[in-house]
PDB file of N, CA and C and ligand atoms in Angstrom:
ATOM      1  N   MET A   1     -27.155  27.950 -46.760  1.00  0.00           N
ATOM      2  CA  MET A   1     -28.218  27.333 -48.219  1.00  0.00           C
ATOM      3  C   MET A   1     -28.805  29.046 -48.536  1.00  0.00           C
ATOM      4  N   LYS A   2     -28.954  29.146 -49.553  1.00  0.00           N
ATOM      5  CA  LYS A   2     -30.150  30.794 -49.819  1.00  0.00           C
ATOM      6  C   LYS A   2     -31.353  30.615 -49.604  1.00  0.00           C
ATOM      7  N   ASP A   3     -31.290  29.156 -50.067  1.00  0.00           N
ATOM      8  CA  ASP A   3     -32.893  28.927 -51.059  1.00  0.00           C
ATOM      9  C   ASP A   3     -33.791  28.396 -49.374  1.00  0.00           C
ATOM     10  N   LEU A   4     -34.191  29.179 -48.497  1.00  0.00           N
ATOM     11  CA  LEU A   4     -34.900  28.569 -47.329  1.00  0.00           C
ATOM     12  C   LEU A   4     -36.109  29.454 -47.095  1.00  0.00           C
ATOM     13  N   LYS A   5     -36.913  28.788 -47.794  1.00  0.00           N
ATOM     14  CA  LYS A   5     -38.255  29.045 -47.771  1.00  0.00           C
ATOM     15  C   LYS A   5     -38.944  28.805 -46.536  1.00  0.00           C
ATOM     16  N   CYS A   6     -39.716  30.116 -45.694  1.00  0.00           N
ATOM     17  CA  CYS A   6     -39.956  29.918 -44.028  1.00  0.00           C
ATOM     18  C   CYS A   6     -41.776  30.558 -44.284  1.00  0.00           C
ATOM     19  N   GLY A   7     -42.382  29.770 -43.456  1.00  0.00           N
ATOM     20  CA  GLY A   7     -43.958  30.800 -43.361  1.00  0.00           C
ATOM     21  C   GLY A   7     -43.944  31.629 -42.527  1.00  0.00           C
ATOM     22  N   LEU A   8     -43.695  30.991 -41.178  1.00  0.00           N
ATOM     23  CA  LEU A   8     -43.022  32.225 -40.628  1.00  0.00           C
ATOM     24  C   LEU A   8     -42.630  33.549 -40.543  1.00  0.00           C
ATOM     25  N   LYS A   9     -43.946  34.273 -40.353  1.00  0.00           N
ATOM     26  CA  LYS A   9     -43.770  35.425 -41.153  1.00  0.00           C
ATOM     27  C   LYS A   9     -43.364  36.217 -39.867  1.00  0.00           C
ATOM     28  N   SER A  10     -44.262  36.150 -38.012  1.00  0.00           N
ATOM     29  CA  SER A  10     -43.577  36.640 -37.375  1.00  0.00           C
ATOM     30  C   SER A  10     -42.298  36.032 -36.663  1.00  0.00           C
ATOM     31  N   CYS A  11     -40.984  35.297 -37.390  1.00  0.00           N
ATOM     32  CA  CYS A  11     -39.997  35.116 -36.686  1.00  0.00           C
ATOM     33  C   CYS A  11     -39.138  36.623 -37.554  1.00  0.00           C
ATOM     34  N   ARG A  12     -38.696  36.925 -36.654  1.00  0.00           N
ATOM     35  CA  ARG A  12     -37.594  37.834 -36.295  1.00  0.00           C
ATOM     36  C   ARG A  12     -36.468  38.121 -37.703  1.00  0.00           C
ATOM     37  N   TYR A  13     -36.447  36.598 -38.288  1.00  0.00           N
ATOM     38  CA  TYR A  13     -35.458  36.384 -39.048  1.00  0.00           C
ATOM     39  C   TYR A  13     -36.394  36.514 -40.873  1.00  0.00           C
ATOM     40  N   ASN A  14     -37.426  36.442 -41.168  1.00  0.00           N
ATOM     41  CA  ASN A  14     -38.173  36.075 -41.833  1.00  0.00           C
ATOM     42  C   ASN A  14     -38.394  37.329 -43.004  1.00  0.00           C
ATOM     43  N   LYS A  15     -38.289  37.315 -44.166  1.00  0.00           N
ATOM     44  CA  LYS A  15     -38.395  38.371 -44.954  1.00  0.00           C
ATOM     45  C   LYS A  15     -38.725  37.567 -46.363  1.00  0.00           C
ATOM     46  N   GLY A  16     -40.442  38.407 -45.909  1.00  0.00           N
ATOM     47  CA  GLY A  16     -41.274  38.240 -47.516  1.00  0.00           C
ATOM     48  C   GLY A  16     -41.334  36.287 -47.679  1.00  0.00           C
ATOM     49  N   TYR A  17     -41.387  35.821 -46.419  1.00  0.00           N
ATOM     50  CA  TYR A  17     -41.311  34.205 -46.710  1.00  0.00           C
ATOM     51  C   TYR A  17     -39.958  33.831 -46.892  1.00  0.00           C
ATOM     52  N   SER A  18     -38.914  34.570 -46.745  1.00  0.00           N
ATOM     53  CA  SER A  18     -37.239  33.576 -46.517  1.00  0.00           C
ATOM     54  C   SER A  18     -36.750  33.660 -45.480  1.00  0.00           C
ATOM     55  N   CYS A  19     -35.742  32.853 -45.470  1.00  0.00           N
ATOM     56  CA  CYS A  19     -34.903  33.137 -43.794  1.00  0.00           C
ATOM     57  C   CYS A  19     -33.810  33.304 -43.887  1.00  0.00           C
ATOM     58  N   CYS A  20     -33.406  34.980 -43.140  1.00  0.00           N
ATOM     59  CA  CYS A  20     -32.499  36.082 -43.653  1.00  0.00           C
ATOM     60  C   CYS A  20     -31.308  35.528 -41.830  1.00  0.00           C
ATOM     61  N   SER A  21     -31.407  34.565 -41.327  1.00  0.00           N
ATOM     62  CA  SER A  21     -30.778  33.700 -40.458  1.00  0.00           C
ATOM     63  C   SER A  21     -29.308  33.600 -40.998  1.00  0.00           C
ATOM     64  N   ASP A  22     -28.287  34.268 -40.334  1.00  0.00           N
ATOM     65  CA  ASP A  22     -26.674  33.470 -40.129  1.00  0.00           C
ATOM     66  C   ASP A  22     -27.139  32.183 -40.317  1.00  0.00           C
ATOM     67  N   GLU A  23     -27.411  31.286 -39.658  1.00  0.00           N
ATOM     68  CA  GLU A  23     -27.144  30.081 -39.110  1.00  0.00           C
ATOM     69  C   GLU A  23     -28.710  29.590 -38.934  1.00  0.00           C
ATOM     70  N   ILE A  24     -29.242  29.415 -38.574  1.00  0.00           N
ATOM     71  CA  ILE A  24     -29.983  28.213 -38.254  1.00  0.00           C
ATOM     72  C   ILE A  24     -30.325  26.439 -37.576  1.00  0.00           C
ATOM     73  N   SER A  25     -30.951  26.322 -36.454  1.00  0.00           N
ATOM     74  CA  SER A  25     -30.624  24.765 -35.721  1.00  0.00           C
ATOM     75  C   SER A  25     -31.991  23.856 -36.400  1.00  0.00           C
ATOM     76  N   VAL A  26     -31.887  22.429 -36.888  1.00  0.00           N
ATOM     77  CA  VAL A  26     -33.025  22.182 -36.991  1.00  0.00           C
ATOM     78  C   VAL A  26     -32.820  20.307 -36.040  1.00  0.00           C
ATOM     79  N   ASP A  27     -33.946  20.414 -34.872  1.00  0.00           N
ATOM     80  CA  ASP A  27     -33.341  19.475 -33.667  1.00  0.00           C
ATOM     81  C   ASP A  27     -34.144  17.921 -34.675  1.00  0.00           C
ATOM     82  N   SER A  28     -33.704  16.769 -34.051  1.00  0.00           N
ATOM     83  CA  SER A  28     -34.313  15.237 -34.225  1.00  0.00           C
ATOM     84  C   SER A  28     -35.694  15.573 -34.847  1.00  0.00           C
ATOM     85  N   GLY A  29     -36.794  16.243 -33.744  1.00  0.00           N
ATOM     86  CA  GLY A  29     -37.429  16.544 -34.102  1.00  0.00           C
ATOM     87  C   GLY A  29     -38.231  17.176 -35.283  1.00  0.00           C
ATOM     88  N   THR A  30     -37.446  16.964 -36.276  1.00  0.00           N
ATOM     89  CA  THR A  30     -37.199  18.601 -37.093  1.00  0.00           C
ATOM     90  C   THR A  30     -37.707  20.043 -37.204  1.00  0.00           C
ATOM     91  N   ASP A  31     -38.097  20.197 -35.720  1.00  0.00           N
ATOM     92  CA  ASP A  31     -38.073  21.293 -35.254  1.00  0.00           C
ATOM     93  C   ASP A  31     -37.345  22.834 -35.669  1.00  0.00           C
ATOM     94  N   CYS A  32     -37.533  23.387 -35.633  1.00  0.00           N
ATOM     95  CA  CYS A  32     -36.812  24.819 -36.312  1.00  0.00           C
ATOM     96  C   CYS A  32     -36.209  25.473 -34.974  1.00  0.00           C
ATOM     97  N   ARG A  33     -34.742  25.278 -34.563  1.00  0.00           N
ATOM     98  CA  ARG A  33     -35.065  25.796 -33.383  1.00  0.00           C
ATOM     99  C   ARG A  33     -34.701  27.227 -32.835  1.00  0.00           C
ATOM    100  N   THR A  34     -34.366  27.988 -34.274  1.00  0.00           N
ATOM    101  CA  THR A  34     -34.068  29.193 -34.159  1.00  0.00           C
ATOM    102  C   THR A  34     -35.151  30.531 -34.022  1.00  0.00           C
ATOM    103  N   PHE A  35     -36.336  29.813 -34.418  1.00  0.00           N
ATOM    104  CA  PHE A  35     -37.488  30.618 -34.993  1.00  0.00           C
ATOM    105  C   PHE A  35     -37.650  31.814 -33.126  1.00  0.00           C
ATOM    106  N   SER A  36     -38.224  32.634 -33.879  1.00  0.00           N
ATOM    107  CA  SER A  36     -37.662  33.511 -31.877  1.00  0.00           C
ATOM    108  C   SER A  36     -38.459  34.675 -32.989  1.00  0.00           C
ATOM    109  N   PRO A  37     -40.175  34.366 -32.167  1.00  0.00           N
ATOM    110  CA  PRO A  37     -41.010  35.754 -32.182  1.00  0.00           C
ATOM    111  C   PRO A  37     -40.709  37.155 -32.056  1.00  0.00           C
ATOM    112  N   ASP A  38     -41.001  38.098 -33.501  1.00  0.00           N
ATOM    113  CA  ASP A  38     -40.472  39.451 -32.854  1.00  0.00           C
ATOM    114  C   ASP A  38     -41.743  40.066 -32.639  1.00  0.00           C
ATOM    115  N   PRO A  39     -41.557  40.847 -31.257  1.00  0.00           N
ATOM    116  CA  PRO A  39     -42.916  41.905 -31.003  1.00  0.00           C
ATOM    117  C   PRO A  39     -43.011  42.827 -31.628  1.00  0.00           C
ATOM    118  N   ASN A  40     -42.042  43.278 -32.625  1.00  0.00           N
ATOM    119  CA  ASN A  40     -42.657  44.178 -33.368  1.00  0.00           C
ATOM    120  C   ASN A  40     -43.116  44.048 -34.675  1.00  0.00           C
ATOM    121  N   LYS A  41     -43.628  42.564 -35.002  1.00  0.00           N
ATOM    122  CA  LYS A  41     -44.310  42.130 -35.917  1.00  0.00           C
ATOM    123  C   LYS A  41     -45.891  41.619 -35.983  1.00  0.00           C
ATOM    124  N   ARG A  42     -45.481  41.475 -34.460  1.00  0.00           N
ATOM    125  CA  ARG A  42     -46.727  41.189 -34.450  1.00  0.00           C
ATOM    126  C   ARG A  42     -48.518  42.629 -34.279  1.00  0.00           C
ATOM    127  N   GLY A  43     -47.686  43.504 -34.260  1.00  0.00           N
ATOM    128  CA  GLY A  43     -48.942  44.470 -34.347  1.00  0.00           C
ATOM    129  C   GLY A  43     -49.136  44.428 -36.265  1.00  0.00           C
ATOM    130  N   ASN A  44     -48.179  44.178 -36.804  1.00  0.00           N
ATOM    131  CA  ASN A  44     -48.089  44.497 -38.212  1.00  0.00           C
ATOM    132  C   ASN A  44     -49.247  43.345 -38.791  1.00  0.00           C
ATOM    133  N   LEU A  45     -49.588  42.265 -38.188  1.00  0.00           N
ATOM    134  CA  LEU A  45     -49.292  41.090 -39.272  1.00  0.00           C
ATOM    135  C   LEU A  45     -51.117  41.375 -39.908  1.00  0.00           C
ATOM    136  N   PHE A  46     -51.671  42.590 -39.322  1.00  0.00           N
ATOM    137  CA  PHE A  46     -52.602  42.602 -40.788  1.00  0.00           C
ATOM    138  C   PHE A  46     -52.347  43.963 -41.377  1.00  0.00           C
ATOM    139  N   GLU A  47     -50.989  44.409 -41.282  1.00  0.00           N
ATOM    140  CA  GLU A  47     -51.152  45.900 -42.798  1.00  0.00           C
ATOM    141  C   GLU A  47     -50.649  45.344 -43.468  1.00  0.00           C
ATOM    142  N   ALA A  48     -51.065  45.915 -44.367  1.00  0.00           N
ATOM    143  CA  ALA A  48     -51.335  45.197 -46.015  1.00  0.00           C
ATOM    144  C   ALA A  48     -49.044  45.603 -46.470  1.00  0.00           C
ATOM    145  N   GLY A  49     -48.545  46.856 -45.599  1.00  0.00           N
ATOM    146  CA  GLY A  49     -46.909  46.248 -46.224  1.00  0.00           C
ATOM    147  C   GLY A  49     -46.489  45.345 -45.488  1.00  0.00           C
ATOM    148  N   GLU A  50     -47.527  44.969 -44.800  1.00  0.00           N
ATOM    149  CA  GLU A  50     -45.899  43.281 -44.130  1.00  0.00           C
ATOM    150  C   GLU A  50     -46.510  42.318 -44.897  1.00  0.00           C
ATOM    151  N   GLU A  51     -47.637  42.067 -45.759  1.00  0.00           N
ATOM    152  CA  GLU A  51     -47.675  41.305 -46.623  1.00  0.00           C
ATOM    153  C   GLU A  51     -47.031  40.801 -48.323  1.00  0.00           C
ATOM    154  N   PHE A  52     -46.256  42.358 -48.428  1.00  0.00           N
ATOM    155  CA  PHE A  52     -45.592  42.629 -49.459  1.00  0.00           C
ATOM    156  C   PHE A  52     -44.265  43.058 -49.109  1.00  0.00           C
ATOM    157  N   VAL A  53     -43.532  42.382 -48.117  1.00  0.00           N
ATOM    158  CA  VAL A  53     -41.978  42.367 -48.022  1.00  0.00           C
ATOM    159  C   VAL A  53     -41.652  41.754 -48.927  1.00  0.00           C
ATOM    160  N   PRO A  54     -40.637  42.026 -49.703  1.00  0.00           N
ATOM    161  CA  PRO A  54     -40.070  41.012 -51.210  1.00  0.00           C
ATOM    162  C   PRO A  54     -38.787  40.268 -50.453  1.00  0.00           C
ATOM    163  N   ALA A  55     -39.161  38.728 -51.271  1.00  0.00           N
ATOM    164  CA  ALA A  55     -38.169  37.887 -50.398  1.00  0.00           C
ATOM    165  C   ALA A  55     -36.482  37.987 -50.399  1.00  0.00           C
ATOM    166  N   ASP A  56     -35.977  37.887 -49.649  1.00  0.00           N
ATOM    167  CA  ASP A  56     -34.204  38.200 -49.662  1.00  0.00           C
ATOM    168  C   ASP A  56     -33.988  37.092 -49.643  1.00  0.00           C
ATOM    169  N   TYR A  57     -33.297  36.139 -51.101  1.00  0.00           N
ATOM    170  CA  TYR A  57     -32.735  34.847 -51.140  1.00  0.00           C
ATOM    171  C   TYR A  57     -30.668  35.038 -51.078  1.00  0.00           C
ATOM    172  N   SER A  58     -30.741  36.179 -50.564  1.00  0.00           N
ATOM    173  CA  SER A  58     -29.018  36.662 -50.570  1.00  0.00           C
ATOM    174  C   SER A  58     -28.335  36.371 -49.705  1.00  0.00           C
ATOM    175  N   VAL A  59     -28.596  35.593 -48.608  1.00  0.00           N
ATOM    176  CA  VAL A  59     -28.495  35.090 -47.199  1.00  0.00           C
ATOM    177  C   VAL A  59     -27.812  34.015 -47.028  1.00  0.00           C
ATOM    178  N   ASP A  60     -27.042  33.342 -47.126  1.00  0.00           N
ATOM    179  CA  ASP A  60     -26.004  31.770 -47.640  1.00  0.00           C
ATOM    180  C   ASP A  60     -26.342  31.181 -45.773  1.00  0.00           C
ATOM    181  N   THR A  61     -27.613  31.313 -45.316  1.00  0.00           N
ATOM    182  CA  THR A  61     -27.883  30.569 -44.078  1.00  0.00           C
ATOM    183  C   THR A  61     -27.370  28.723 -44.186  1.00  0.00           C
ATOM    184  N   ALA A  62     -25.692  28.802 -42.635  1.00  0.00           N
ATOM    185  CA  ALA A  62     -25.968  27.098 -42.584  1.00  0.00           C
ATOM    186  C   ALA A  62     -27.001  26.828 -41.262  1.00  0.00           C
ATOM    187  N   VAL A  63     -27.113  25.530 -42.248  1.00  0.00           N
ATOM    188  CA  VAL A  63     -28.693  24.938 -41.065  1.00  0.00           C
ATOM    189  C   VAL A  63     -27.109  23.844 -40.374  1.00  0.00           C
ATOM    190  N   ALA A  64     -27.574  23.631 -39.437  1.00  0.00           N
ATOM    191  CA  ALA A  64     -27.159  22.935 -38.598  1.00  0.00           C
ATOM    192  C   ALA A  64     -28.171  21.810 -38.252  1.00  0.00           C
ATOM    193  N   CYS A  65     -28.331  20.475 -38.503  1.00  0.00           N
ATOM    194  CA  CYS A  65     -29.594  19.788 -37.811  1.00  0.00           C
ATOM    195  C   CYS A  65     -29.294  17.799 -37.445  1.00  0.00           C
ATOM    196  N   THR A  66     -29.938  17.441 -36.462  1.00  0.00           N
ATOM    197  CA  THR A  66     -29.565  16.432 -36.330  1.00  0.00           C
ATOM    198  C   THR A  66     -31.165  15.537 -36.857  1.00  0.00           C
ATOM    199  N   ALA A  67     -31.468  15.959 -37.591  1.00  0.00           N
ATOM    200  CA  ALA A  67     -33.016  14.523 -37.947  1.00  0.00           C
ATOM    201  C   ALA A  67     -32.251  13.435 -38.214  1.00  0.00           C
ATOM    202  N   GLU A  68     -33.016  12.601 -38.403  1.00  0.00           N
ATOM    203  CA  GLU A  68     -32.341  11.403 -39.250  1.00  0.00           C
ATOM    204  C   GLU A  68     -32.652  11.434 -40.828  1.00  0.00           C
ATOM    205  N   CYS A  69     -32.624  11.846 -41.708  1.00  0.00           N
ATOM    206  CA  CYS A  69     -32.960  12.504 -43.208  1.00  0.00           C
ATOM    207  C   CYS A  69     -31.753  12.364 -43.865  1.00  0.00           C
ATOM    208  N   VAL A  70     -32.104  11.986 -44.696  1.00  0.00           N
ATOM    209  CA  VAL A  70     -31.677  12.359 -46.622  1.00  0.00           C
ATOM    210  C   VAL A  70     -30.535  13.169 -46.541  1.00  0.00           C
ATOM    211  N   PHE A  71     -30.865  14.379 -46.529  1.00  0.00           N
ATOM    212  CA  PHE A  71     -30.150  15.276 -46.495  1.00  0.00           C
ATOM    213  C   PHE A  71     -29.241  15.675 -45.469  1.00  0.00           C
ATOM    214  N   ASN A  72     -28.912  14.836 -43.998  1.00  0.00           N
ATOM    215  CA  ASN A  72     -28.540  15.153 -43.111  1.00  0.00           C
ATOM    216  C   ASN A  72     -26.850  15.007 -43.661  1.00  0.00           C
ATOM    217  N   LYS A  73     -25.880  15.189 -43.176  1.00  0.00           N
ATOM    218  CA  LYS A  73     -24.448  14.734 -43.654  1.00  0.00           C
ATOM    219  C   LYS A  73     -23.604  15.652 -42.062  1.00  0.00           C
ATOM    220  N   GLN A  74     -23.379  14.303 -41.923  1.00  0.00           N
ATOM    221  CA  GLN A  74     -22.865  14.316 -40.712  1.00  0.00           C
ATOM    222  C   GLN A  74     -23.093  16.120 -39.655  1.00  0.00           C
ATOM    223  N   GLU A  75     -24.515  15.984 -39.353  1.00  0.00           N
ATOM    224  CA  GLU A  75     -25.192  17.022 -38.576  1.00  0.00           C
ATOM    225  C   GLU A  75     -25.282  18.865 -39.508  1.00  0.00           C
ATOM    226  N   LYS A  76     -25.252  18.198 -41.222  1.00  0.00           N
ATOM    227  CA  LYS A  76     -25.362  19.604 -41.475  1.00  0.00           C
ATOM    228  C   LYS A  76     -26.021  19.049 -42.903  1.00  0.00           C
ATOM    229  N   CYS A  77     -27.081  20.278 -43.490  1.00  0.00           N
ATOM    230  CA  CYS A  77     -28.234  19.921 -43.901  1.00  0.00           C
ATOM    231  C   CYS A  77     -27.508  20.110 -45.482  1.00  0.00           C
ATOM    232  N   VAL A  78     -27.258  19.580 -46.630  1.00  0.00           N
ATOM    233  CA  VAL A  78     -26.552  19.635 -47.621  1.00  0.00           C
ATOM    234  C   VAL A  78     -28.137  19.605 -48.958  1.00  0.00           C
ATOM    235  N   ALA A  79     -28.981  19.921 -48.532  1.00  0.00           N
ATOM    236  CA  ALA A  79     -30.097  20.200 -49.265  1.00  0.00           C
ATOM    237  C   ALA A  79     -29.769  21.028 -49.996  1.00  0.00           C
ATOM    238  N   ASN A  80     -30.192  21.508 -51.312  1.00  0.00           N
ATOM    239  CA  ASN A  80     -30.129  22.398 -52.068  1.00  0.00           C
ATOM    240  C   ASN A  80     -31.112  23.755 -51.443  1.00  0.00           C
ATOM    241  N   GLY A  81     -32.530  23.232 -50.913  1.00  0.00           N
ATOM    242  CA  GLY A  81     -33.480  24.574 -50.168  1.00  0.00           C
ATOM    243  C   GLY A  81     -34.160  23.402 -49.415  1.00  0.00           C
ATOM    244  N   ILE A  82     -34.166  24.438 -48.406  1.00  0.00           N
ATOM    245  CA  ILE A  82     -36.109  23.805 -47.618  1.00  0.00           C
ATOM    246  C   ILE A  82     -37.115  24.621 -47.043  1.00  0.00           C
ATOM    247  N   THR A  83     -38.015  23.974 -46.492  1.00  0.00           N
ATOM    248  CA  THR A  83     -39.049  24.604 -46.555  1.00  0.00           C
ATOM    249  C   THR A  83     -39.344  23.930 -45.040  1.00  0.00           C
ATOM    250  N   VAL A  84     -39.851  25.460 -44.290  1.00  0.00           N
ATOM    251  CA  VAL A  84     -39.563  24.958 -43.245  1.00  0.00           C
ATOM    252  C   VAL A  84     -41.643  25.905 -42.864  1.00  0.00           C
ATOM    253  N   MET A  85     -42.460  25.052 -41.890  1.00  0.00           N
ATOM    254  CA  MET A  85     -43.712  25.920 -41.743  1.00  0.00           C
ATOM    255  C   MET A  85     -44.407  25.566 -40.707  1.00  0.00           C
ATOM    256  N   SER A  86     -45.201  26.464 -40.201  1.00  0.00           N
ATOM    257  CA  SER A  86     -46.082  25.690 -38.762  1.00  0.00           C
ATOM    258  C   SER A  86     -47.459  25.534 -39.395  1.00  0.00           C
ATOM    259  N   GLU A  87     -47.847  24.834 -38.012  1.00  0.00           N
ATOM    260  CA  GLU A  87     -49.952  24.620 -38.820  1.00  0.00           C
ATOM    261  C   GLU A  87     -50.292  25.459 -36.959  1.00  0.00           C
ATOM    262  N   GLY A  88     -51.077  26.079 -37.340  1.00  0.00           N
ATOM    263  CA  GLY A  88     -51.183  26.776 -36.318  1.00  0.00           C
ATOM    264  C   GLY A  88     -50.374  27.734 -35.224  1.00  0.00           C
ATOM    265  N   GLU A  89     -50.417  27.496 -34.380  1.00  0.00           N
ATOM    266  CA  GLU A  89     -49.882  27.509 -32.545  1.00  0.00           C
ATOM    267  C   GLU A  89     -48.563  26.227 -33.161  1.00  0.00           C
ATOM    268  N   GLN A  90     -47.895  25.888 -33.264  1.00  0.00           N
ATOM    269  CA  GLN A  90     -47.196  24.883 -33.347  1.00  0.00           C
ATOM    270  C   GLN A  90     -45.699  25.169 -33.764  1.00  0.00           C
ATOM    271  N   ASP A  91     -44.873  24.104 -33.467  1.00  0.00           N
ATOM    272  CA  ASP A  91     -43.632  24.504 -33.494  1.00  0.00           C
ATOM    273  C   ASP A  91     -43.241  24.949 -35.287  1.00  0.00           C
ATOM    274  N   ALA A  92     -42.446  25.743 -35.413  1.00  0.00           N
ATOM    275  CA  ALA A  92     -41.867  25.885 -36.687  1.00  0.00           C
ATOM    276  C   ALA A  92     -41.430  24.050 -37.176  1.00  0.00           C
ATOM    277  N   VAL A  93     -41.539  23.463 -38.401  1.00  0.00           N
ATOM    278  CA  VAL A  93     -41.298  22.153 -39.388  1.00  0.00           C
ATOM    279  C   VAL A  93     -40.115  22.404 -40.198  1.00  0.00           C
ATOM    280  N   CYS A  94     -39.398  21.499 -40.413  1.00  0.00           N
ATOM    281  CA  CYS A  94     -38.908  21.076 -41.731  1.00  0.00           C
ATOM    282  C   CYS A  94     -39.751  20.415 -42.272  1.00  0.00           C
ATOM    283  N   LEU A  95     -40.218  20.926 -43.708  1.00  0.00           N
ATOM    284  CA  LEU A  95     -41.017  19.793 -44.459  1.00  0.00           C
ATOM    285  C   LEU A  95     -40.244  19.447 -45.714  1.00  0.00           C
ATOM    286  N   THR A  96     -39.276  19.815 -46.056  1.00  0.00           N
ATOM    287  CA  THR A  96     -37.994  19.094 -46.628  1.00  0.00           C
ATOM    288  C   THR A  96     -37.945  17.530 -46.252  1.00  0.00           C
ATOM    289  N   PHE A  97     -37.792  17.368 -44.680  1.00  0.00           N
ATOM    290  CA  PHE A  97     -37.547  16.364 -44.087  1.00  0.00           C
ATOM    291  C   PHE A  97     -37.722  14.515 -45.014  1.00  0.00           C
ATOM    292  N   MET A  98     -36.856  13.985 -45.736  1.00  0.00           N
ATOM    293  CA  MET A  98     -37.096  12.495 -45.746  1.00  0.00           C
ATOM    294  C   MET A  98     -35.997  11.130 -44.977  1.00  0.00           C
ATOM    295  N   ARG A  99     -37.440  10.663 -44.377  1.00  0.00           N
ATOM    296  CA  ARG A  99     -36.608   9.823 -43.369  1.00  0.00           C
ATOM    297  C   ARG A  99     -35.422   8.919 -43.903  1.00  0.00           C
ATOM    298  N   ARG A 100     -34.174   8.366 -43.395  1.00  0.00           N
ATOM    299  CA  ARG A 100     -33.497   7.910 -44.125  1.00  0.00           C
ATOM    300  C   ARG A 100     -33.149   6.474 -44.216  1.00  0.00           C
TER     301      ARG A 100
HETATM  302  S1  SF4 B   1     -34.118  18.500 -45.266  1.00  0.00           S
HETATM  303 FE1  SF4 B   1     -33.342  17.119 -43.299  1.00  0.00          FE
HETATM  304  S2  SF4 B   1     -30.998  17.639 -43.016  1.00  0.00           S
HETATM  305 FE2  SF4 B   1     -31.889  19.735 -44.308  1.00  0.00          FE
HETATM  306  S3  SF4 B   1     -32.918  21.298 -42.327  1.00  0.00           S
HETATM  307 FE3  SF4 B   1     -34.860  19.527 -42.914  1.00  0.00          FE
HETATM  308  S4  SF4 B   1     -34.618  17.586 -41.702  1.00  0.00           S
HETATM  309 FE4  SF4 B   1     -32.969  18.733 -41.554  1.00  0.00          FE
END
């Protein structure tokens, strides 16, 4: 999956709100388990440069998932794209989840 949008800019795999990890894992509660804060990004949060990192949708990320979702086929996500977000300091959650 190349269209993997993610709002967690502090994650080491996030490039311009796109996920560039080779693989991610989403759990049964739809939380992204691959989220990994990058200590080097924290200090840059308020620098203009960080805001304008271009999105990189070239990485074909494999999404393993155990949520009871219509896009879950044998523990793999088959959606064309997903969006991951977090509210405040809470976990990263898959917003594309649709209960089956
Ligand atoms: S869309 Fe559904 S199957 Fe795909 S990662 Fe999100 S919760 Fe899992």
